[in-house]
CSV table of C-alpha atoms in Angstrom, one decimal:
chain,number,residue,atom,x,y,z
A,1,MET,CA,-190.1,-124.5,32.1
A,2,SER,CA,-189.7,-128.1,33.3
A,3,GLY,CA,-190.3,-131.6,30.8
A,4,SER,CA,-188.1,-132.8,28.3
A,5,ALA,CA,-188.9,-131.2,25.6
A,6,ARG,CA,-186.0,-128.5,24.2
A,7,VAL,CA,-187.2,-124.5,26.0
A,8,LEU,CA,-185.5,-121.7,23.4
A,9,GLY,CA,-184.9,-118.3,25.4
A,10,VAL,CA,-185.2,-115.0,23.0
A,11,LEU,CA,-183.8,-112.7,24.3
A,12,GLY,CA,-185.4,-109.6,23.1
A,13,GLY,CA,-186.5,-106.1,23.6
A,14,MET,CA,-183.9,-104.8,20.9
A,15,GLY,CA,-186.4,-103.4,19.5
A,16,PRO,CA,-189.3,-105.0,21.0
A,17,LEU,CA,-191.6,-104.8,17.7
A,18,ALA,CA,-188.6,-107.2,16.3
A,19,GLY,CA,-188.9,-109.7,19.2
A,20,ALA,CA,-192.3,-109.9,19.2
A,21,THR,CA,-192.3,-110.8,15.0
A,22,PHE,CA,-189.6,-113.1,16.0
A,23,MET,CA,-191.5,-115.2,18.0
A,24,GLN,CA,-195.1,-114.4,15.9
A,25,ARG,CA,-192.3,-115.8,12.7
A,26,LEU,CA,-190.8,-119.1,15.5
A,27,THR,CA,-194.0,-119.8,15.5
A,28,LEU,CA,-195.6,-119.3,11.6
A,29,LEU,CA,-192.3,-121.2,10.6
A,30,THR,CA,-192.5,-124.3,13.0
A,31,PRO,CA,-194.7,-127.4,11.2
A,32,ALA,CA,-197.7,-128.1,13.9
A,33,GLU,CA,-201.2,-129.3,14.0
A,34,ARG,CA,-202.4,-127.7,17.2
A,35,ASP,CA,-200.5,-125.6,19.7
A,36,GLN,CA,-198.8,-128.6,21.5
A,37,ASP,CA,-196.5,-129.0,17.9
A,38,HIS,CA,-195.1,-125.9,18.3
A,39,ILE,CA,-191.8,-124.9,20.9
A,40,PRO,CA,-191.8,-123.9,24.8
A,41,SER,CA,-190.3,-120.8,24.8
A,42,ILE,CA,-189.8,-117.8,27.1
A,43,LEU,CA,-189.1,-114.2,25.8
A,44,TRP,CA,-187.0,-111.9,27.5
A,45,SER,CA,-188.2,-108.5,26.2
A,46,ASP,CA,-186.2,-105.6,27.8
A,47,PRO,CA,-186.6,-102.0,25.3
A,48,ARG,CA,-184.4,-100.8,28.6
A,49,VAL,CA,-180.9,-101.8,27.3
A,50,PRO,CA,-178.8,-99.1,26.2
A,51,ASP,CA,-178.8,-98.9,22.6
A,52,ARG,CA,-176.3,-100.9,21.5
A,53,THR,CA,-175.2,-98.3,18.6
A,54,ALA,CA,-174.2,-95.0,21.0
A,55,ALA,CA,-172.5,-98.0,22.8
A,56,ARG,CA,-170.2,-98.7,20.7
A,57,LEU,CA,-170.0,-95.8,18.7
A,58,ALA,CA,-170.6,-92.2,20.8
A,59,GLY,CA,-169.5,-93.3,24.7
A,60,GLY,CA,-173.3,-94.1,25.7
A,61,GLU,CA,-173.6,-96.2,28.7
A,62,ASP,CA,-172.7,-100.2,28.6
A,63,PRO,CA,-175.3,-102.9,27.5
A,64,LEU,CA,-173.7,-105.7,28.6
A,65,PRO,CA,-175.0,-105.7,32.0
A,66,TRP,CA,-178.7,-105.9,30.8
A,67,LEU,CA,-177.5,-108.5,28.0
A,68,LEU,CA,-176.1,-110.8,31.0
A,69,ARG,CA,-179.4,-109.9,33.1
A,70,GLY,CA,-181.3,-111.4,30.2
A,71,ILE,CA,-179.3,-114.2,30.1
A,72,ALA,CA,-179.6,-115.4,33.9
A,73,GLY,CA,-183.4,-115.3,33.8
A,74,LEU,CA,-183.9,-116.8,30.4
A,75,GLU,CA,-181.2,-119.4,32.4
A,76,ALA,CA,-183.2,-119.5,35.6
A,77,ALA,CA,-186.4,-119.7,33.9
A,78,GLY,CA,-184.6,-123.0,32.5
A,79,CYS,CA,-184.1,-122.3,28.4
A,80,GLY,CA,-181.4,-124.3,26.4
A,81,ALA,CA,-180.5,-122.5,24.0
A,82,ILE,CA,-180.9,-118.6,23.3
A,83,ALA,CA,-181.0,-116.5,20.5
A,84,ILE,CA,-181.0,-113.1,20.5
A,85,PRO,CA,-183.0,-111.6,17.5
A,86,CYS,CA,-181.0,-108.1,17.7
A,87,ASN,CA,-177.5,-108.0,15.3
A,88,THR,CA,-175.8,-105.0,16.9
A,89,ALA,CA,-176.6,-107.2,20.3
A,90,HIS,CA,-173.6,-109.8,19.0
A,91,GLY,CA,-170.8,-107.2,19.1
A,92,TRP,CA,-171.5,-108.4,23.1
A,93,PHE,CA,-171.8,-111.8,22.1
A,94,GLU,CA,-168.2,-113.7,23.0
A,95,ALA,CA,-169.1,-111.9,26.6
A,96,MET,CA,-172.6,-113.3,26.7
A,97,GLN,CA,-171.3,-116.9,25.7
A,98,GLU,CA,-168.7,-116.5,28.3
A,99,ALA,CA,-170.9,-116.0,30.7
A,100,THR,CA,-173.2,-118.3,30.5
A,101,SER,CA,-173.2,-122.7,29.7
A,102,LEU,CA,-176.2,-122.7,27.1
A,103,PRO,CA,-175.2,-122.2,23.8
A,104,ILE,CA,-176.2,-119.1,22.0
A,105,LEU,CA,-176.9,-118.8,18.5
A,106,HIS,CA,-175.7,-116.7,16.3
A,107,ILE,CA,-177.7,-114.4,14.4
A,108,VAL,CA,-174.7,-114.0,11.5
A,109,GLU,CA,-174.4,-117.5,11.0
A,110,ALA,CA,-177.8,-117.8,11.2
A,111,ALA,CA,-177.4,-115.1,7.4
A,112,ALA,CA,-174.7,-117.0,6.4
A,113,ASP,CA,-177.0,-120.0,6.1
A,114,GLU,CA,-180.3,-118.2,4.7
A,115,LEU,CA,-178.2,-117.1,2.1
A,116,LEU,CA,-177.5,-120.4,1.6
A,117,ARG,CA,-181.5,-120.9,1.0
A,118,LEU,CA,-181.6,-118.7,-1.4
A,119,GLY,CA,-179.2,-120.5,-3.5
A,120,ILE,CA,-177.1,-117.6,-3.4
A,121,THR,CA,-173.6,-119.1,-2.6
A,122,ASN,CA,-170.6,-117.2,-2.9
A,123,GLY,CA,-169.9,-112.6,-4.8
A,124,THR,CA,-171.3,-110.0,-3.7
A,125,VAL,CA,-173.6,-109.7,-0.7
A,126,GLY,CA,-175.4,-105.4,-0.3
A,127,LEU,CA,-175.2,-105.0,4.0
A,128,MET,CA,-178.1,-103.2,5.3
A,129,ALA,CA,-177.3,-103.2,8.9
A,130,THR,CA,-176.7,-100.5,12.4
A,131,SER,CA,-174.2,-98.0,12.0
A,132,GLY,CA,-172.7,-100.5,15.0
A,133,THR,CA,-173.1,-103.3,13.7
A,134,LEU,CA,-170.9,-102.3,10.8
A,135,ALA,CA,-168.4,-100.8,12.9
A,136,MET,CA,-168.1,-103.3,14.6
A,137,LYS,CA,-167.4,-105.4,11.7
A,138,LEU,CA,-170.4,-108.4,12.8
A,139,TYR,CA,-170.3,-108.9,9.5
A,140,GLN,CA,-167.8,-108.8,7.7
A,141,GLY,CA,-165.3,-110.8,8.7
A,142,ARG,CA,-168.0,-113.9,9.1
A,143,LEU,CA,-169.5,-113.7,5.5
A,144,ALA,CA,-165.3,-113.5,4.2
A,145,ALA,CA,-165.2,-117.1,5.5
A,146,ARG,CA,-167.8,-118.4,3.9
A,147,GLY,CA,-167.3,-116.9,0.7
A,148,TYR,CA,-168.5,-113.4,0.2
A,149,GLU,CA,-168.0,-110.2,-0.1
A,150,CYS,CA,-169.8,-107.5,1.9
A,151,LEU,CA,-171.2,-103.8,0.4
A,152,VAL,CA,-172.4,-101.3,2.5
A,153,PRO,CA,-174.3,-98.3,2.3
A,154,ALA,CA,-172.3,-95.2,1.9
A,155,GLU,CA,-171.8,-93.2,5.3
A,156,GLU,CA,-174.9,-90.3,4.1
A,157,GLU,CA,-176.9,-92.8,3.3
A,158,MET,CA,-177.3,-94.8,6.7
A,159,ALA,CA,-176.8,-90.7,8.4
A,160,ARG,CA,-179.8,-90.0,6.6
A,161,LEU,CA,-181.7,-92.8,4.6
A,162,VAL,CA,-181.0,-96.2,7.6
A,163,MET,CA,-180.3,-95.2,10.6
A,164,PRO,CA,-183.1,-93.3,10.9
A,165,ALA,CA,-185.8,-95.3,9.3
A,166,ILE,CA,-184.5,-98.0,12.0
A,167,GLU,CA,-185.4,-95.1,14.3
A,168,LEU,CA,-189.2,-94.7,12.4
A,169,VAL,CA,-190.2,-98.3,13.2
A,170,LYS,CA,-188.6,-98.1,17.0
A,171,ALA,CA,-191.1,-95.1,17.2
A,172,ASN,CA,-194.1,-97.8,16.3
A,173,ARG,CA,-193.7,-95.8,12.4
A,174,VAL,CA,-193.1,-98.8,10.3
A,175,ALA,CA,-195.1,-98.2,7.1
A,176,ASP,CA,-193.4,-94.8,7.1
A,177,SER,CA,-189.7,-96.9,7.1
A,178,TYR,CA,-190.2,-99.1,4.0
A,179,ALA,CA,-189.4,-96.5,1.6
A,180,PRO,CA,-186.0,-95.4,3.1
A,181,LEU,CA,-185.0,-99.1,3.5
A,182,ALA,CA,-186.6,-100.3,0.0
A,183,GLU,CA,-184.2,-97.7,-2.0
A,184,ILE,CA,-181.1,-98.5,-0.1
A,185,ALA,CA,-182.1,-102.3,-0.5
A,186,ARG,CA,-182.5,-101.0,-4.6
A,187,ARG,CA,-179.3,-99.1,-4.4
A,188,LEU,CA,-177.0,-101.6,-3.5
A,189,VAL,CA,-178.6,-104.3,-6.2
A,190,GLU,CA,-177.8,-102.0,-9.0
A,191,ARG,CA,-173.9,-101.6,-7.4
A,192,GLY,CA,-173.5,-105.1,-7.6
A,193,ALA,CA,-174.6,-106.5,-5.0
A,194,ARG,CA,-176.5,-110.4,-6.0
A,195,ALA,CA,-178.5,-110.4,-2.5
A,196,VAL,CA,-178.8,-108.2,0.4
A,197,VAL,CA,-179.0,-109.1,3.8
A,198,LEU,CA,-181.0,-107.4,6.6
A,199,GLY,CA,-178.7,-107.7,9.6
A,200,CYS,CA,-180.8,-105.3,11.8
A,201,THR,CA,-184.0,-106.9,12.9
A,202,GLU,CA,-186.0,-103.6,12.7
A,203,ILE,CA,-185.5,-103.9,8.5
A,204,PRO,CA,-186.9,-106.7,7.6
A,205,LEU,CA,-190.5,-105.0,9.7
A,206,GLY,CA,-189.5,-102.0,7.5
A,207,ILE,CA,-189.6,-103.7,4.1
A,208,ALA,CA,-192.4,-106.0,5.2
A,209,ALA,CA,-194.4,-102.8,5.3
A,210,GLY,CA,-194.4,-102.1,1.7
A,211,PRO,CA,-194.0,-104.0,-2.3
A,212,ALA,CA,-192.2,-107.4,-2.1
A,213,LEU,CA,-188.8,-106.2,-3.1
A,214,PRO,CA,-187.5,-108.2,-7.3
A,215,PHE,CA,-184.1,-109.3,-5.7
A,216,PRO,CA,-183.3,-112.3,-2.5
A,217,VAL,CA,-183.3,-110.8,0.6
A,218,ALA,CA,-182.2,-112.9,3.2
A,219,ASP,CA,-184.4,-111.7,6.5
A,220,THR,CA,-182.6,-111.5,10.0
A,221,ILE,CA,-185.6,-112.2,11.8
A,222,ASP,CA,-187.1,-115.2,9.2
A,223,ALA,CA,-182.9,-116.8,9.9
A,224,LEU,CA,-182.9,-116.8,14.0
A,225,ALA,CA,-185.8,-118.2,14.0
A,226,ARG,CA,-185.2,-120.7,11.4
A,227,ALA,CA,-181.8,-121.6,13.3
A,228,SER,CA,-183.9,-122.1,16.3
A,229,ILE,CA,-186.2,-124.0,14.9
A,230,ALA,CA,-183.4,-126.8,14.4
A,231,TRP,CA,-181.7,-126.3,17.6
A,232,ALA,CA,-185.5,-127.1,19.3
A,233,LYS,CA,-186.1,-130.1,16.6
A,234,PRO,CA,-183.1,-131.7,15.1
A,235,ALA,CA,-185.1,-134.4,14.4
A,236,GLY,CA,-187.5,-132.6,12.1
B,1,MET,CA,-186.2,-108.2,35.6
B,2,SER,CA,-185.0,-105.4,38.4
B,3,GLY,CA,-185.4,-101.7,38.0
B,4,SER,CA,-188.0,-99.3,38.7
B,5,ALA,CA,-190.7,-99.9,36.0
B,6,ARG,CA,-193.3,-101.9,36.0
B,7,VAL,CA,-193.3,-105.6,34.1
B,8,LEU,CA,-195.4,-107.4,32.4
B,9,GLY,CA,-195.6,-111.2,32.5
B,10,VAL,CA,-197.4,-112.9,29.3
B,11,LEU,CA,-199.2,-116.2,29.7
B,12,GLY,CA,-198.2,-117.0,26.7
B,13,GLY,CA,-198.4,-120.2,24.2
B,14,MET,CA,-202.4,-120.6,24.0
B,15,GLY,CA,-201.4,-120.3,20.9
B,16,PRO,CA,-198.5,-119.7,20.5
B,17,LEU,CA,-199.4,-117.4,17.6
B,18,ALA,CA,-202.3,-115.7,19.8
B,19,GLY,CA,-199.2,-114.5,22.8
B,20,ALA,CA,-196.4,-113.4,20.0
B,21,THR,CA,-199.8,-111.3,18.3
B,22,PHE,CA,-200.5,-110.0,21.6
B,23,MET,CA,-196.5,-109.1,22.5
B,24,GLN,CA,-196.5,-106.9,19.3
B,25,ARG,CA,-199.5,-105.6,19.9
B,26,LEU,CA,-198.7,-104.3,23.0
B,27,THR,CA,-195.5,-102.7,21.7
B,28,LEU,CA,-197.8,-101.1,18.4
B,29,LEU,CA,-199.9,-100.1,21.0
B,30,THR,CA,-197.7,-97.9,23.5
B,31,PRO,CA,-197.0,-94.8,22.5
B,32,ALA,CA,-192.9,-94.4,22.1
B,33,GLU,CA,-190.6,-92.4,20.4
B,34,ARG,CA,-187.7,-95.1,21.0
B,35,ASP,CA,-186.9,-98.7,22.4
B,36,GLN,CA,-186.5,-97.2,26.1
B,37,ASP,CA,-190.1,-95.9,25.8
B,38,HIS,CA,-191.6,-99.7,26.0
B,39,ILE,CA,-192.7,-101.5,28.6
B,40,PRO,CA,-190.8,-104.0,29.8
B,41,SER,CA,-192.4,-107.4,29.5
B,42,ILE,CA,-191.6,-111.5,29.8
B,43,LEU,CA,-193.6,-113.6,27.6
B,44,TRP,CA,-194.0,-117.5,29.0
B,45,SER,CA,-195.5,-118.9,25.9
B,46,ASP,CA,-195.6,-123.1,26.6
B,47,PRO,CA,-197.6,-124.0,24.3
B,48,ARG,CA,-197.9,-127.6,26.2
B,49,VAL,CA,-200.3,-126.5,28.7
B,50,PRO,CA,-203.2,-129.6,28.1
B,51,ASP,CA,-206.2,-128.1,25.4
B,52,ARG,CA,-208.0,-125.5,28.2
B,53,THR,CA,-212.3,-126.9,26.0
B,54,ALA,CA,-211.2,-130.3,25.9
B,55,ALA,CA,-210.5,-130.2,29.7
B,56,ARG,CA,-214.0,-128.6,30.1
B,57,LEU,CA,-215.7,-130.6,27.9
B,58,ALA,CA,-214.2,-134.0,26.9
B,59,GLY,CA,-212.6,-135.2,30.7
B,60,GLY,CA,-208.9,-134.0,28.9
B,61,GLU,CA,-205.7,-133.2,31.0
B,62,ASP,CA,-206.5,-130.6,33.5
B,63,PRO,CA,-204.7,-127.8,32.4
B,64,LEU,CA,-204.1,-125.7,36.0
B,65,PRO,CA,-200.7,-127.6,37.1
B,66,TRP,CA,-198.9,-125.8,33.8
B,67,LEU,CA,-200.6,-122.6,34.1
B,68,LEU,CA,-199.1,-122.4,38.0
B,69,ARG,CA,-196.0,-122.9,36.9
B,70,GLY,CA,-196.6,-120.4,34.2
B,71,ILE,CA,-197.6,-117.9,36.9
B,72,ALA,CA,-194.8,-119.0,39.3
B,73,GLY,CA,-191.9,-118.3,37.1
B,74,LEU,CA,-192.8,-115.1,36.0
B,75,GLU,CA,-193.6,-114.1,39.6
B,76,ALA,CA,-189.5,-115.4,39.7
B,77,ALA,CA,-189.3,-113.8,36.8
B,78,GLY,CA,-189.8,-110.1,38.4
B,79,CYS,CA,-193.0,-109.8,37.1
B,80,GLY,CA,-195.6,-107.9,38.7
B,81,ALA,CA,-198.6,-108.3,37.3
B,82,ILE,CA,-199.9,-111.0,34.8
B,83,ALA,CA,-202.1,-110.5,31.5
B,84,ILE,CA,-202.8,-114.2,29.7
B,85,PRO,CA,-204.2,-113.8,25.8
B,86,CYS,CA,-205.6,-117.0,25.9
B,87,ASN,CA,-209.8,-116.7,26.8
B,88,THR,CA,-210.4,-119.7,28.0
B,89,ALA,CA,-207.3,-119.8,30.3
B,90,HIS,CA,-209.9,-117.9,32.3
B,91,GLY,CA,-212.1,-121.0,33.4
B,92,TRP,CA,-209.7,-120.8,35.9
B,93,PHE,CA,-208.8,-117.4,36.6
B,94,GLU,CA,-210.2,-117.8,40.5
B,95,ALA,CA,-207.2,-120.9,41.0
B,96,MET,CA,-204.6,-118.8,39.5
B,97,GLN,CA,-205.6,-115.1,41.2
B,98,GLU,CA,-206.1,-117.4,44.0
B,99,ALA,CA,-201.8,-119.0,43.5
B,100,THR,CA,-200.4,-115.6,43.1
B,101,SER,CA,-200.4,-112.1,44.9
B,102,LEU,CA,-199.7,-110.3,41.2
B,103,PRO,CA,-202.7,-108.8,39.9
B,104,ILE,CA,-203.4,-110.7,36.8
B,105,LEU,CA,-206.0,-108.4,34.2
B,106,HIS,CA,-209.6,-110.1,33.5
B,107,ILE,CA,-209.8,-110.6,29.9
B,108,VAL,CA,-213.2,-109.8,29.5
B,109,GLU,CA,-213.1,-107.2,31.6
B,110,ALA,CA,-210.9,-106.2,29.2
B,111,ALA,CA,-213.0,-107.3,26.4
B,112,ALA,CA,-216.0,-104.7,27.6
B,113,ASP,CA,-213.6,-102.1,28.5
B,114,GLU,CA,-213.2,-102.9,24.5
B,115,LEU,CA,-217.1,-102.4,24.2
B,116,LEU,CA,-217.3,-99.5,25.6
B,117,ARG,CA,-214.2,-97.8,23.6
B,118,LEU,CA,-216.4,-98.8,20.0
B,119,GLY,CA,-219.2,-96.6,21.7
B,120,ILE,CA,-221.6,-99.7,22.0
B,121,THR,CA,-221.9,-99.7,25.8
B,122,ASN,CA,-225.6,-101.3,25.8
B,123,GLY,CA,-227.9,-103.7,24.1
B,124,THR,CA,-227.1,-107.1,21.9
B,125,VAL,CA,-223.5,-108.3,21.3
B,126,GLY,CA,-222.4,-111.3,19.0
B,127,LEU,CA,-219.4,-113.9,20.9
B,128,MET,CA,-217.7,-116.1,19.1
B,129,ALA,CA,-215.1,-117.7,21.7
B,130,THR,CA,-214.5,-121.4,22.2
B,131,SER,CA,-216.7,-123.7,23.2
B,132,GLY,CA,-215.2,-124.4,26.1
B,133,THR,CA,-215.5,-120.5,26.9
B,134,LEU,CA,-219.0,-121.4,26.1
B,135,ALA,CA,-220.2,-123.9,28.3
B,136,MET,CA,-218.3,-122.1,31.5
B,137,LYS,CA,-219.7,-118.7,30.4
B,138,LEU,CA,-217.2,-116.0,30.9
B,139,TYR,CA,-219.0,-114.4,29.3
B,140,GLN,CA,-222.0,-113.9,29.3
B,141,GLY,CA,-222.9,-113.4,32.9
B,142,ARG,CA,-219.5,-110.2,33.4
B,143,LEU,CA,-221.1,-109.0,30.7
B,144,ALA,CA,-224.4,-108.6,31.9
B,145,ALA,CA,-223.6,-107.2,34.7
B,146,ARG,CA,-222.4,-104.1,32.3
B,147,GLY,CA,-225.6,-103.6,30.7
B,148,TYR,CA,-225.0,-106.4,27.4
B,149,GLU,CA,-226.9,-108.9,26.0
B,150,CYS,CA,-224.8,-112.1,24.3
B,151,LEU,CA,-225.8,-113.8,21.6
B,152,VAL,CA,-223.9,-116.8,20.9
B,153,PRO,CA,-223.4,-119.2,17.5
B,154,ALA,CA,-225.9,-122.2,16.7
B,155,GLU,CA,-224.6,-125.3,18.6
B,156,GLU,CA,-224.1,-126.8,14.5
B,157,GLU,CA,-222.2,-123.8,13.2
B,158,MET,CA,-220.0,-123.6,16.6
B,159,ALA,CA,-218.7,-127.7,15.6
B,160,ARG,CA,-218.3,-127.0,11.6
B,161,LEU,CA,-217.4,-123.3,11.5
B,162,VAL,CA,-216.5,-121.2,14.8
B,163,MET,CA,-214.4,-124.5,16.3
B,164,PRO,CA,-212.3,-126.1,13.2
B,165,ALA,CA,-211.2,-122.8,12.4
B,166,ILE,CA,-209.8,-122.3,15.5
B,167,GLU,CA,-208.0,-125.0,14.6
B,168,LEU,CA,-206.8,-124.2,11.7
B,169,VAL,CA,-205.0,-120.6,13.3
B,170,LYS,CA,-203.6,-123.1,16.0
B,171,ALA,CA,-202.3,-125.2,13.0
B,172,ASN,CA,-200.9,-121.8,11.3
B,173,ARG,CA,-203.5,-121.8,7.9
B,174,VAL,CA,-204.1,-118.5,9.6
B,175,ALA,CA,-205.5,-117.4,6.1
B,176,ASP,CA,-207.7,-120.4,6.1
B,177,SER,CA,-210.0,-119.4,9.2
B,178,TYR,CA,-210.7,-115.7,7.6
B,179,ALA,CA,-213.7,-117.1,5.7
B,180,PRO,CA,-215.5,-119.4,7.9
B,181,LEU,CA,-214.8,-116.6,11.0
B,182,ALA,CA,-216.6,-113.7,9.0
B,183,GLU,CA,-219.2,-115.6,8.1
B,184,ILE,CA,-219.9,-116.5,11.2
B,185,ALA,CA,-219.3,-113.0,12.2
B,186,ARG,CA,-221.3,-111.3,9.6
B,187,ARG,CA,-224.6,-113.8,11.0
B,188,LEU,CA,-224.5,-112.6,14.0
B,189,VAL,CA,-225.0,-109.3,13.3
B,190,GLU,CA,-228.1,-110.1,10.7
B,191,ARG,CA,-229.3,-112.2,13.8
B,192,GLY,CA,-229.3,-108.7,15.8
B,193,ALA,CA,-226.2,-108.1,17.4
B,194,ARG,CA,-224.8,-104.2,17.7
B,195,ALA,CA,-220.9,-105.5,18.0
B,196,VAL,CA,-218.7,-108.8,17.6
B,197,VAL,CA,-216.6,-109.4,20.0
B,198,LEU,CA,-214.0,-112.1,19.4
B,199,GLY,CA,-213.7,-114.1,22.7
B,200,CYS,CA,-211.1,-116.5,21.5
B,201,THR,CA,-207.5,-115.4,20.5
B,202,GLU,CA,-207.1,-117.2,17.5
B,203,ILE,CA,-210.6,-115.4,16.4
B,204,PRO,CA,-208.9,-112.6,15.0
B,205,LEU,CA,-205.7,-113.3,13.8
B,206,GLY,CA,-207.6,-114.5,11.4
B,207,ILE,CA,-210.2,-112.0,10.6
B,208,ALA,CA,-207.3,-109.8,10.5
B,209,ALA,CA,-206.2,-111.8,7.5
B,210,GLY,CA,-209.7,-110.6,5.3
B,211,PRO,CA,-211.4,-107.8,4.5
B,212,ALA,CA,-211.9,-105.7,6.9
B,213,LEU,CA,-215.8,-106.0,8.3
B,214,PRO,CA,-218.4,-103.7,7.8
B,215,PHE,CA,-219.4,-104.1,11.7
B,216,PRO,CA,-217.7,-103.1,14.8
B,217,VAL,CA,-215.7,-106.1,16.5
B,218,ALA,CA,-214.4,-105.9,20.3
B,219,ASP,CA,-210.5,-107.9,19.4
B,220,THR,CA,-209.8,-109.8,23.0
B,221,ILE,CA,-206.0,-109.5,21.8
B,222,ASP,CA,-206.1,-105.4,21.9
B,223,ALA,CA,-209.1,-105.4,24.9
B,224,LEU,CA,-205.8,-107.2,26.3
B,225,ALA,CA,-203.0,-104.9,25.4
B,226,ARG,CA,-204.6,-101.3,26.5
B,227,ALA,CA,-205.5,-103.2,29.6
B,228,SER,CA,-201.7,-104.4,30.2
B,229,ILE,CA,-200.7,-100.8,28.7
B,230,ALA,CA,-203.2,-99.0,31.7
B,231,TRP,CA,-201.3,-100.5,34.1
B,232,ALA,CA,-197.9,-101.1,33.0
B,233,LYS,CA,-198.2,-96.7,32.3
B,234,PRO,CA,-201.0,-95.5,34.6
B,235,ALA,CA,-199.8,-91.5,34.0
B,236,GLY,CA,-199.9,-92.2,30.7
């Protein structure tokens, strides 16, 4: 894509519904009066990228070559920065950033900014994410550096409720994922969390399919969309 | 994008919310149990494409060079077919098809297939679209060839209700567009339409923001998504 505007590259497909919803939220959160006010962007939606959690925890195929192929494609198409609406893929962030001269917006930093926006400046926050994201500690150190402590679900809750719910979203059974996801979010708040970070981009899709939760949640799709808008329209 | 799968190119951005919603519907309508079952696709969302209706009716800037740039970008990225979730852009269909060896799926043929799917095999159908699409007669001849007669809103209704509602969607005021769009759809049915074709991809976004209409509507976002899935997964 040519021209003087900043073109956003979106490495999506992980899962594809999260990537598409990211594009929708990017659009809806951009101040605009007509088509031409919106942000030029390219969504590279390759759902064939091998499962990120399986790669980290179960010796599954390495997703990195697929991720790098997407970044190279977005770079060749003329993008000026990369957003990746998949938290677990950020386990390969350093390798991706080394392979490109484009800035990659980090979803965990965006999530921390979202906590500030919600008025949560420190203390204990609940973290819902894939087993891969939890095992790689993508959030814990970064949030600790910004004054938060992470409370995560028990291993049994991950296996029985969180991971199956994420898989329901990937299988297009979004409405069915609401109950188990909302239940875990509630339990984290009962255990002392002041807010819950939806640290897997499938989770806000499920949570949006039912009644709003009565406590603050940091939606990492919206968080990354806001970071992308700040990059694309720095004056706004 | 490489590999053996069929990769769909989506020329979007016209408007960007319609393109993003197309990606969402493409995902939700695809039979899938996991990420890797979904269709690899690239969304080229360039909302800077000059307004299509203004180009046809008011001597505005020609969108064709922008459309061709997008198609060339999708072709270079490895796509095997093109879907364009913007009805008015199909006024340049022949010029676009001449410029690429990739098949372009035609949204009006997809809309006619959607009427069949709804059980409407002939007769009068209402057509809601931009003034540009109506003036270029993108639907009337193609639907006549398949046994339908098109009933369109009056010029005053186009100017006072339909075009302003489409502009509300492009300005992210989706909920506000429901009432005028639903009103026109109802009037077309009162005048004898057996179904209403939502022949501008902003219109189904507005119609989805309120109560379902009590008559069949052919949503051209879903119609093009179904045609795309049929192309990408011909065995299914």
